């Protein structure tokens, strides 16, 4: 209980050290690819992290946070410092839960079907808001993973042009777990190629602004492959404790 109210001093110290280190690595990788440090967005994946620690990271300069479960997002919602940061949804989203988060999140990173996009559109119209989305690509073609297969991406984008109050702002991927960094880089490179190919096509209602890929173990590699948004959890907040 006291932890929830005040937070543990050691944990604040760790978060500060981690945040500075991640920002430094992002900065280096951005410069290596000829970009400015501020061209690459750090989104903190905050599942299992109490708002007191999330808000502390926000006080250090963190501007984007992402939740991946609707229930957890709703239970923490009143406690986030949303004046100073932007809340996004990054996990698998069931169609019947869409209405619970519309108007609360600025972007949904995990759209992978017309059915889901349609419901986001309907709920956004109803609430008189616009919702940005990323299309999640199952770049590793894994059976049990969400995301569209790359060959179906353009068809989905085409179908979505008719939908109101929803706008595609880019692509997101969670590549397969790879033992070698060179293997995960192949998936990142494929994603970057897709991102550029779609950008070149200038489709209606699609603006390829964000390529969201890379997590704690591989965000540097993702940036070197062209990511401009990385989603980092444990390297910021420490190993997750599921209760
Ligand atoms: C948890 C999570 C992350 C971050 O994972 P870490 O390995 O802890 O950095 C990134 N993206 C999504 C969708 C997640 O659920």
PDB file of C-alpha atoms and ligand atoms in Angstrom:
ATOM      1  CA  UNK A   1       0.000   0.000   0.000  1.00  0.00           C
ATOM      2  CA  UNK A   2       2.652   2.520   1.011  1.00  0.00           C
ATOM      3  CA  UNK A   3       4.489   1.550  -2.149  1.00  0.00           C
ATOM      4  CA  UNK A   4       1.502   2.637  -4.159  1.00  0.00           C
ATOM      5  CA  UNK A   5       1.238   5.956  -2.344  1.00  0.00           C
ATOM      6  CA  UNK A   6       4.849   6.977  -2.185  1.00  0.00           C
ATOM      7  CA  UNK A   7       7.066   4.612  -4.153  1.00  0.00           C
ATOM      8  CA  UNK A   8      10.374   3.093  -3.147  1.00  0.00           C
ATOM      9  CA  UNK A   9      13.351   5.479  -3.303  1.00  0.00           C
ATOM     10  CA  UNK A  10      15.705   2.810  -4.738  1.00  0.00           C
ATOM     11  CA  UNK A  11      13.261   2.111  -7.507  1.00  0.00           C
ATOM     12  CA  UNK A  12      13.068   5.792  -8.451  1.00  0.00           C
ATOM     13  CA  UNK A  13      16.871   5.862  -8.627  1.00  0.00           C
ATOM     14  CA  UNK A  14      16.931   2.808 -10.881  1.00  0.00           C
ATOM     15  CA  UNK A  15      14.293   4.255 -13.173  1.00  0.00           C
ATOM     16  CA  UNK A  16      16.257   7.500 -13.496  1.00  0.00           C
ATOM     17  CA  UNK A  17      19.470   5.637 -14.362  1.00  0.00           C
ATOM     18  CA  UNK A  18      17.634   3.386 -16.811  1.00  0.00           C
ATOM     19  CA  UNK A  19      15.835   6.271 -18.470  1.00  0.00           C
ATOM     20  CA  UNK A  20      19.055   8.196 -18.996  1.00  0.00           C
ATOM     21  CA  UNK A  21      20.780   5.131 -20.412  1.00  0.00           C
ATOM     22  CA  UNK A  22      17.954   4.309 -22.821  1.00  0.00           C
ATOM     23  CA  UNK A  23      17.753   7.935 -23.988  1.00  0.00           C
ATOM     24  CA  UNK A  24      21.500   7.970 -24.550  1.00  0.00           C
ATOM     25  CA  UNK A  25      21.366   4.764 -26.613  1.00  0.00           C
ATOM     26  CA  UNK A  26      18.438   6.068 -28.648  1.00  0.00           C
ATOM     27  CA  UNK A  27      20.327   9.257 -29.254  1.00  0.00           C
ATOM     28  CA  UNK A  28      23.469   7.443 -30.454  1.00  0.00           C
ATOM     29  CA  UNK A  29      21.551   5.106 -32.758  1.00  0.00           C
ATOM     30  CA  UNK A  30      19.559   7.998 -34.228  1.00  0.00           C
ATOM     31  CA  UNK A  31      22.713   9.939 -34.984  1.00  0.00           C
ATOM     32  CA  UNK A  32      24.308   6.831 -36.504  1.00  0.00           C
ATOM     33  CA  UNK A  33      21.457   6.688 -39.001  1.00  0.00           C
ATOM     34  CA  UNK A  34      21.680  10.368 -39.848  1.00  0.00           C
ATOM     35  CA  UNK A  35      18.707  11.410 -37.784  1.00  0.00           C
ATOM     36  CA  UNK A  36      18.301  13.696 -34.812  1.00  0.00           C
ATOM     37  CA  UNK A  37      17.777  12.148 -31.353  1.00  0.00           C
ATOM     38  CA  UNK A  38      14.322  13.714 -31.183  1.00  0.00           C
ATOM     39  CA  UNK A  39      13.323  11.990 -34.437  1.00  0.00           C
ATOM     40  CA  UNK A  40      12.994   8.705 -32.559  1.00  0.00           C
ATOM     41  CA  UNK A  41      10.207   8.349 -29.993  1.00  0.00           C
ATOM     42  CA  UNK A  42      10.585   6.375 -26.805  1.00  0.00           C
ATOM     43  CA  UNK A  43       7.285   4.829 -25.750  1.00  0.00           C
ATOM     44  CA  UNK A  44       7.419   3.161 -22.348  1.00  0.00           C
ATOM     45  CA  UNK A  45       5.578  -0.167 -22.212  1.00  0.00           C
ATOM     46  CA  UNK A  46       4.135   0.153 -18.715  1.00  0.00           C
ATOM     47  CA  UNK A  47       2.308  -3.121 -18.085  1.00  0.00           C
ATOM     48  CA  UNK A  48       2.481  -4.137 -14.398  1.00  0.00           C
ATOM     49  CA  UNK A  49       4.123  -0.804 -13.468  1.00  0.00           C
ATOM     50  CA  UNK A  50       2.324   1.283 -10.820  1.00  0.00           C
ATOM     51  CA  UNK A  51       1.367   4.824 -11.875  1.00  0.00           C
ATOM     52  CA  UNK A  52       3.646   6.386  -9.251  1.00  0.00           C
ATOM     53  CA  UNK A  53       6.665   5.009 -11.134  1.00  0.00           C
ATOM     54  CA  UNK A  54       5.224   5.759 -14.553  1.00  0.00           C
ATOM     55  CA  UNK A  55       4.601   9.358 -13.525  1.00  0.00           C
ATOM     56  CA  UNK A  56       8.089   9.616 -12.140  1.00  0.00           C
ATOM     57  CA  UNK A  57       9.468   8.639 -15.563  1.00  0.00           C
ATOM     58  CA  UNK A  58       7.152  11.244 -17.087  1.00  0.00           C
ATOM     59  CA  UNK A  59       8.617  13.838 -14.728  1.00  0.00           C
ATOM     60  CA  UNK A  60      12.042  12.961 -16.160  1.00  0.00           C
ATOM     61  CA  UNK A  61      10.846  13.744 -19.677  1.00  0.00           C
ATOM     62  CA  UNK A  62       9.127  10.572 -20.914  1.00  0.00           C
ATOM     63  CA  UNK A  63       6.337  11.610 -23.274  1.00  0.00           C
ATOM     64  CA  UNK A  64       4.674   8.390 -24.435  1.00  0.00           C
ATOM     65  CA  UNK A  65       3.339   5.424 -22.504  1.00  0.00           C
ATOM     66  CA  UNK A  66       1.624   2.290 -23.773  1.00  0.00           C
ATOM     67  CA  UNK A  67      -0.599  -0.265 -22.073  1.00  0.00           C
ATOM     68  CA  UNK A  68      -1.389  -3.640 -23.530  1.00  0.00           C
ATOM     69  CA  UNK A  69      -4.435  -4.732 -21.535  1.00  0.00           C
ATOM     70  CA  UNK A  70      -7.744  -2.895 -21.456  1.00  0.00           C
ATOM     71  CA  UNK A  71      -8.535  -3.833 -17.861  1.00  0.00           C
ATOM     72  CA  UNK A  72      -5.179  -2.645 -16.580  1.00  0.00           C
ATOM     73  CA  UNK A  73      -5.413   0.584 -18.531  1.00  0.00           C
ATOM     74  CA  UNK A  74      -8.836   1.355 -17.072  1.00  0.00           C
ATOM     75  CA  UNK A  75      -7.770   0.579 -13.523  1.00  0.00           C
ATOM     76  CA  UNK A  76      -4.749   2.902 -13.773  1.00  0.00           C
ATOM     77  CA  UNK A  77      -6.369   5.558 -15.958  1.00  0.00           C
ATOM     78  CA  UNK A  78      -7.211   8.132 -13.291  1.00  0.00           C
ATOM     79  CA  UNK A  79      -3.662   8.044 -11.948  1.00  0.00           C
ATOM     80  CA  UNK A  80      -1.604   8.683 -15.098  1.00  0.00           C
ATOM     81  CA  UNK A  81      -0.155  12.145 -15.539  1.00  0.00           C
ATOM     82  CA  UNK A  82      -1.801  12.646 -18.922  1.00  0.00           C
ATOM     83  CA  UNK A  83      -1.162  16.392 -18.951  1.00  0.00           C
ATOM     84  CA  UNK A  84       2.449  15.583 -19.642  1.00  0.00           C
ATOM     85  CA  UNK A  85       2.319  12.348 -21.591  1.00  0.00           C
ATOM     86  CA  UNK A  86       0.437  10.601 -24.292  1.00  0.00           C
ATOM     87  CA  UNK A  87      -1.325   7.276 -23.637  1.00  0.00           C
ATOM     88  CA  UNK A  88      -1.440   4.626 -26.354  1.00  0.00           C
ATOM     89  CA  UNK A  89      -2.709   1.068 -26.612  1.00  0.00           C
ATOM     90  CA  UNK A  90      -0.104  -1.454 -27.769  1.00  0.00           C
ATOM     91  CA  UNK A  91      -1.553  -4.897 -27.030  1.00  0.00           C
ATOM     92  CA  UNK A  92      -3.961  -7.235 -28.749  1.00  0.00           C
ATOM     93  CA  UNK A  93      -7.404  -5.619 -28.724  1.00  0.00           C
ATOM     94  CA  UNK A  94     -10.690  -7.500 -28.824  1.00  0.00           C
ATOM     95  CA  UNK A  95     -13.432  -5.825 -30.816  1.00  0.00           C
ATOM     96  CA  UNK A  96     -15.869  -5.938 -27.900  1.00  0.00           C
ATOM     97  CA  UNK A  97     -13.479  -3.899 -25.729  1.00  0.00           C
ATOM     98  CA  UNK A  98     -12.831  -1.078 -28.177  1.00  0.00           C
ATOM     99  CA  UNK A  99     -15.531   1.192 -26.771  1.00  0.00           C
ATOM    100  CA  UNK A 100     -13.895   1.135 -23.355  1.00  0.00           C
ATOM    101  CA  UNK A 101     -10.727   2.848 -24.529  1.00  0.00           C
ATOM    102  CA  UNK A 102     -11.880   5.172 -27.303  1.00  0.00           C
ATOM    103  CA  UNK A 103     -11.306   8.769 -26.277  1.00  0.00           C
ATOM    104  CA  UNK A 104      -8.816   7.629 -23.643  1.00  0.00           C
ATOM    105  CA  UNK A 105      -5.941   6.661 -25.936  1.00  0.00           C
ATOM    106  CA  UNK A 106      -4.418   8.782 -28.673  1.00  0.00           C
ATOM    107  CA  UNK A 107      -3.291   5.823 -30.741  1.00  0.00           C
ATOM    108  CA  UNK A 108      -4.009   2.109 -31.040  1.00  0.00           C
ATOM    109  CA  UNK A 109      -0.905   0.323 -32.323  1.00  0.00           C
ATOM    110  CA  UNK A 110      -2.367  -3.098 -32.893  1.00  0.00           C
ATOM    111  CA  UNK A 111      -4.974  -2.948 -35.660  1.00  0.00           C
ATOM    112  CA  UNK A 112      -4.872  -6.083 -37.776  1.00  0.00           C
ATOM    113  CA  UNK A 113      -8.345  -6.559 -39.243  1.00  0.00           C
ATOM    114  CA  UNK A 114     -11.097  -4.625 -40.959  1.00  0.00           C
ATOM    115  CA  UNK A 115     -13.494  -5.748 -38.238  1.00  0.00           C
ATOM    116  CA  UNK A 116     -11.370  -4.121 -35.528  1.00  0.00           C
ATOM    117  CA  UNK A 117     -10.746  -0.999 -37.612  1.00  0.00           C
ATOM    118  CA  UNK A 118     -14.493  -0.728 -38.288  1.00  0.00           C
ATOM    119  CA  UNK A 119     -15.335  -0.856 -34.605  1.00  0.00           C
ATOM    120  CA  UNK A 120     -12.655   1.762 -33.778  1.00  0.00           C
ATOM    121  CA  UNK A 121     -14.205   3.944 -36.465  1.00  0.00           C
ATOM    122  CA  UNK A 122     -17.777   3.453 -35.175  1.00  0.00           C
ATOM    123  CA  UNK A 123     -16.849   4.169 -31.569  1.00  0.00           C
ATOM    124  CA  UNK A 124     -14.746   7.176 -32.563  1.00  0.00           C
ATOM    125  CA  UNK A 125     -17.627   8.671 -34.537  1.00  0.00           C
ATOM    126  CA  UNK A 126     -19.969   8.061 -31.619  1.00  0.00           C
ATOM    127  CA  UNK A 127     -17.574   9.813 -29.216  1.00  0.00           C
ATOM    128  CA  UNK A 128     -16.727  12.571 -31.705  1.00  0.00           C
ATOM    129  CA  UNK A 129     -13.008  11.882 -31.560  1.00  0.00           C
ATOM    130  CA  UNK A 130     -10.411  10.888 -34.116  1.00  0.00           C
ATOM    131  CA  UNK A 131      -8.301   7.845 -33.369  1.00  0.00           C
ATOM    132  CA  UNK A 132      -4.888   7.251 -34.882  1.00  0.00           C
ATOM    133  CA  UNK A 133      -3.872   3.664 -35.463  1.00  0.00           C
ATOM    134  CA  UNK A 134      -0.871   1.654 -36.554  1.00  0.00           C
ATOM    135  CA  UNK A 135      -1.312  -1.551 -38.500  1.00  0.00           C
ATOM    136  CA  UNK A 136       0.337  -4.470 -36.770  1.00  0.00           C
ATOM    137  CA  UNK A 137       2.205  -6.735 -39.165  1.00  0.00           C
ATOM    138  CA  UNK A 138       2.913 -10.371 -38.301  1.00  0.00           C
ATOM    139  CA  UNK A 139       6.329 -10.078 -39.891  1.00  0.00           C
ATOM    140  CA  UNK A 140       7.532 -13.465 -38.633  1.00  0.00           C
ATOM    141  CA  UNK A 141       4.402 -15.210 -39.967  1.00  0.00           C
ATOM    142  CA  UNK A 142       3.882 -16.803 -36.560  1.00  0.00           C
ATOM    143  CA  UNK A 143       0.753 -18.924 -36.122  1.00  0.00           C
ATOM    144  CA  UNK A 144      -0.328 -17.666 -32.724  1.00  0.00           C
ATOM    145  CA  UNK A 145       0.536 -14.030 -33.138  1.00  0.00           C
ATOM    146  CA  UNK A 146      -1.659 -11.095 -34.034  1.00  0.00           C
ATOM    147  CA  UNK A 147      -0.931  -8.898 -36.999  1.00  0.00           C
ATOM    148  CA  UNK A 148      -1.691  -8.981 -40.724  1.00  0.00           C
ATOM    149  CA  UNK A 149       0.537 -10.915 -43.081  1.00  0.00           C
ATOM    150  CA  UNK A 150       2.532  -8.580 -45.282  1.00  0.00           C
ATOM    151  CA  UNK A 151       0.776  -9.712 -48.474  1.00  0.00           C
ATOM    152  CA  UNK A 152      -2.586  -8.661 -46.970  1.00  0.00           C
ATOM    153  CA  UNK A 153      -1.454  -5.250 -45.742  1.00  0.00           C
ATOM    154  CA  UNK A 154      -2.342  -3.215 -48.789  1.00  0.00           C
ATOM    155  CA  UNK A 155      -5.765  -4.772 -49.108  1.00  0.00           C
ATOM    156  CA  UNK A 156      -6.550  -3.867 -45.483  1.00  0.00           C
ATOM    157  CA  UNK A 157      -5.306  -0.307 -45.993  1.00  0.00           C
ATOM    158  CA  UNK A 158      -7.489  -0.027 -49.077  1.00  0.00           C
ATOM    159  CA  UNK A 159     -10.581  -1.222 -47.204  1.00  0.00           C
ATOM    160  CA  UNK A 160      -9.914   1.208 -44.375  1.00  0.00           C
ATOM    161  CA  UNK A 161      -9.970   4.338 -46.556  1.00  0.00           C
ATOM    162  CA  UNK A 162     -13.779   4.331 -46.312  1.00  0.00           C
ATOM    163  CA  UNK A 163     -13.843   4.498 -42.517  1.00  0.00           C
ATOM    164  CA  UNK A 164     -14.491   7.767 -40.667  1.00  0.00           C
ATOM    165  CA  UNK A 165     -12.621   9.154 -37.646  1.00  0.00           C
ATOM    166  CA  UNK A 166      -9.752   6.698 -37.898  1.00  0.00           C
ATOM    167  CA  UNK A 167      -6.417   7.385 -39.503  1.00  0.00           C
ATOM    168  CA  UNK A 168      -3.528   5.053 -40.241  1.00  0.00           C
ATOM    169  CA  UNK A 169      -0.295   6.625 -39.040  1.00  0.00           C
ATOM    170  CA  UNK A 170       2.150   3.789 -39.650  1.00  0.00           C
ATOM    171  CA  UNK A 171       3.147   0.217 -38.888  1.00  0.00           C
ATOM    172  CA  UNK A 172       3.978  -1.798 -35.797  1.00  0.00           C
ATOM    173  CA  UNK A 173       5.625  -5.186 -35.338  1.00  0.00           C
ATOM    174  CA  UNK A 174       6.674  -7.619 -32.664  1.00  0.00           C
ATOM    175  CA  UNK A 175       9.149  -9.911 -34.485  1.00  0.00           C
ATOM    176  CA  UNK A 176       9.774 -13.495 -33.358  1.00  0.00           C
ATOM    177  CA  UNK A 177      12.189 -14.037 -30.497  1.00  0.00           C
ATOM    178  CA  UNK A 178      15.575 -14.655 -32.114  1.00  0.00           C
ATOM    179  CA  UNK A 179      18.738 -16.000 -30.531  1.00  0.00           C
ATOM    180  CA  UNK A 180      20.897 -13.872 -32.755  1.00  0.00           C
ATOM    181  CA  UNK A 181      20.669 -10.114 -33.262  1.00  0.00           C
ATOM    182  CA  UNK A 182      21.334 -10.582 -36.975  1.00  0.00           C
ATOM    183  CA  UNK A 183      18.152 -12.676 -37.257  1.00  0.00           C
ATOM    184  CA  UNK A 184      15.895 -10.111 -35.644  1.00  0.00           C
ATOM    185  CA  UNK A 185      17.470  -7.451 -37.866  1.00  0.00           C
ATOM    186  CA  UNK A 186      16.202  -9.306 -40.931  1.00  0.00           C
ATOM    187  CA  UNK A 187      12.647  -8.817 -39.659  1.00  0.00           C
ATOM    188  CA  UNK A 188      13.295  -5.157 -38.838  1.00  0.00           C
ATOM    189  CA  UNK A 189      14.706  -4.606 -42.331  1.00  0.00           C
ATOM    190  CA  UNK A 190      11.650  -6.218 -43.923  1.00  0.00           C
ATOM    191  CA  UNK A 191       9.390  -3.949 -41.869  1.00  0.00           C
ATOM    192  CA  UNK A 192      11.336  -0.889 -42.931  1.00  0.00           C
ATOM    193  CA  UNK A 193      11.017  -1.910 -46.575  1.00  0.00           C
ATOM    194  CA  UNK A 194       7.232  -2.351 -46.196  1.00  0.00           C
ATOM    195  CA  UNK A 195       7.041   1.023 -44.447  1.00  0.00           C
ATOM    196  CA  UNK A 196       8.870   2.735 -47.332  1.00  0.00           C
ATOM    197  CA  UNK A 197       6.903   0.870 -50.019  1.00  0.00           C
ATOM    198  CA  UNK A 198       3.584   1.938 -48.493  1.00  0.00           C
ATOM    199  CA  UNK A 199       4.800   5.514 -47.968  1.00  0.00           C
ATOM    200  CA  UNK A 200       5.708   5.722 -51.661  1.00  0.00           C
ATOM    201  CA  UNK A 201       2.185   4.717 -52.664  1.00  0.00           C
ATOM    202  CA  UNK A 202       0.488   7.707 -50.975  1.00  0.00           C
ATOM    203  CA  UNK A 203      -2.766   5.892 -50.161  1.00  0.00           C
ATOM    204  CA  UNK A 204      -5.895   7.769 -49.027  1.00  0.00           C
ATOM    205  CA  UNK A 205      -6.233   8.257 -45.290  1.00  0.00           C
ATOM    206  CA  UNK A 206      -2.819   6.694 -44.707  1.00  0.00           C
ATOM    207  CA  UNK A 207       0.161   8.643 -43.538  1.00  0.00           C
ATOM    208  CA  UNK A 208       3.256   6.614 -42.798  1.00  0.00           C
ATOM    209  CA  UNK A 209       4.631   8.623 -39.893  1.00  0.00           C
ATOM    210  CA  UNK A 210       5.540   5.938 -37.399  1.00  0.00           C
ATOM    211  CA  UNK A 211       7.398   2.671 -37.612  1.00  0.00           C
ATOM    212  CA  UNK A 212       7.022   1.143 -34.156  1.00  0.00           C
ATOM    213  CA  UNK A 213       9.402  -1.755 -33.487  1.00  0.00           C
ATOM    214  CA  UNK A 214      12.139  -2.719 -31.054  1.00  0.00           C
ATOM    215  CA  UNK A 215      11.832  -3.583 -27.353  1.00  0.00           C
ATOM    216  CA  UNK A 216      14.238  -3.778 -24.408  1.00  0.00           C
ATOM    217  CA  UNK A 217      16.611  -6.289 -25.967  1.00  0.00           C
ATOM    218  CA  UNK A 218      16.752  -4.908 -29.473  1.00  0.00           C
ATOM    219  CA  UNK A 219      15.659  -1.263 -29.628  1.00  0.00           C
ATOM    220  CA  UNK A 220      19.090  -0.119 -30.815  1.00  0.00           C
ATOM    221  CA  UNK A 221      19.001  -2.593 -33.701  1.00  0.00           C
ATOM    222  CA  UNK A 222      15.446  -1.525 -34.551  1.00  0.00           C
ATOM    223  CA  UNK A 223      16.501   2.125 -34.771  1.00  0.00           C
ATOM    224  CA  UNK A 224      19.484   1.209 -36.935  1.00  0.00           C
ATOM    225  CA  UNK A 225      17.010  -0.575 -39.254  1.00  0.00           C
ATOM    226  CA  UNK A 226      14.798   2.516 -39.466  1.00  0.00           C
ATOM    227  CA  UNK A 227      12.355   2.426 -36.535  1.00  0.00           C
ATOM    228  CA  UNK A 228      11.282   5.850 -35.321  1.00  0.00           C
ATOM    229  CA  UNK A 229       9.350   4.564 -32.308  1.00  0.00           C
ATOM    230  CA  UNK A 230      10.629   1.965 -29.864  1.00  0.00           C
ATOM    231  CA  UNK A 231       8.580   0.344 -27.095  1.00  0.00           C
ATOM    232  CA  UNK A 232      10.698  -0.311 -24.024  1.00  0.00           C
ATOM    233  CA  UNK A 233       9.470  -1.867 -20.784  1.00  0.00           C
ATOM    234  CA  UNK A 234      11.853  -3.834 -18.597  1.00  0.00           C
ATOM    235  CA  UNK A 235      14.968  -1.845 -19.518  1.00  0.00           C
ATOM    236  CA  UNK A 236      13.209   1.190 -18.018  1.00  0.00           C
ATOM    237  CA  UNK A 237      11.243  -0.186 -15.093  1.00  0.00           C
ATOM    238  CA  UNK A 238      13.111  -3.405 -14.292  1.00  0.00           C
ATOM    239  CA  UNK A 239      11.911  -6.988 -14.555  1.00  0.00           C
ATOM    240  CA  UNK A 240       8.140  -7.265 -14.448  1.00  0.00           C
ATOM    241  CA  UNK A 241       6.447  -8.695 -11.386  1.00  0.00           C
ATOM    242  CA  UNK A 242       3.089 -10.241 -12.217  1.00  0.00           C
ATOM    243  CA  UNK A 243       0.745 -10.367  -9.258  1.00  0.00           C
TER     244      UNK A 243
HETATM  245  C1  LIG B   1       5.718  -5.455 -22.989  1.00  0.00           C
HETATM  246  C2  LIG B   1       5.757  -4.948 -24.364  1.00  0.00           C
HETATM  247  C3  LIG B   1       6.882  -4.279 -24.869  1.00  0.00           C
HETATM  248  C4  LIG B   1       8.151  -4.056 -24.078  1.00  0.00           C
HETATM  249  O1  LIG B   1       8.749  -5.238 -23.638  1.00  0.00           O
HETATM  250  P1  LIG B   1      10.186  -5.214 -22.951  1.00  0.00           P
HETATM  251  O2  LIG B   1      10.888  -6.394 -23.492  1.00  0.00           O
HETATM  252  O3  LIG B   1       9.955  -5.287 -21.489  1.00  0.00           O
HETATM  253  O4  LIG B   1      10.857  -3.958 -23.338  1.00  0.00           O
HETATM  254  C5  LIG B   1       6.817  -3.808 -26.167  1.00  0.00           C
HETATM  255  N1  LIG B   1       5.728  -3.968 -26.936  1.00  0.00           N
HETATM  256  C6  LIG B   1       4.632  -4.602 -26.495  1.00  0.00           C
HETATM  257  C7  LIG B   1       3.468  -4.740 -27.406  1.00  0.00           C
HETATM  258  C8  LIG B   1       4.606  -5.106 -25.201  1.00  0.00           C
HETATM  259  O5  LIG B   1       3.508  -5.746 -24.765  1.00  0.00           O
END
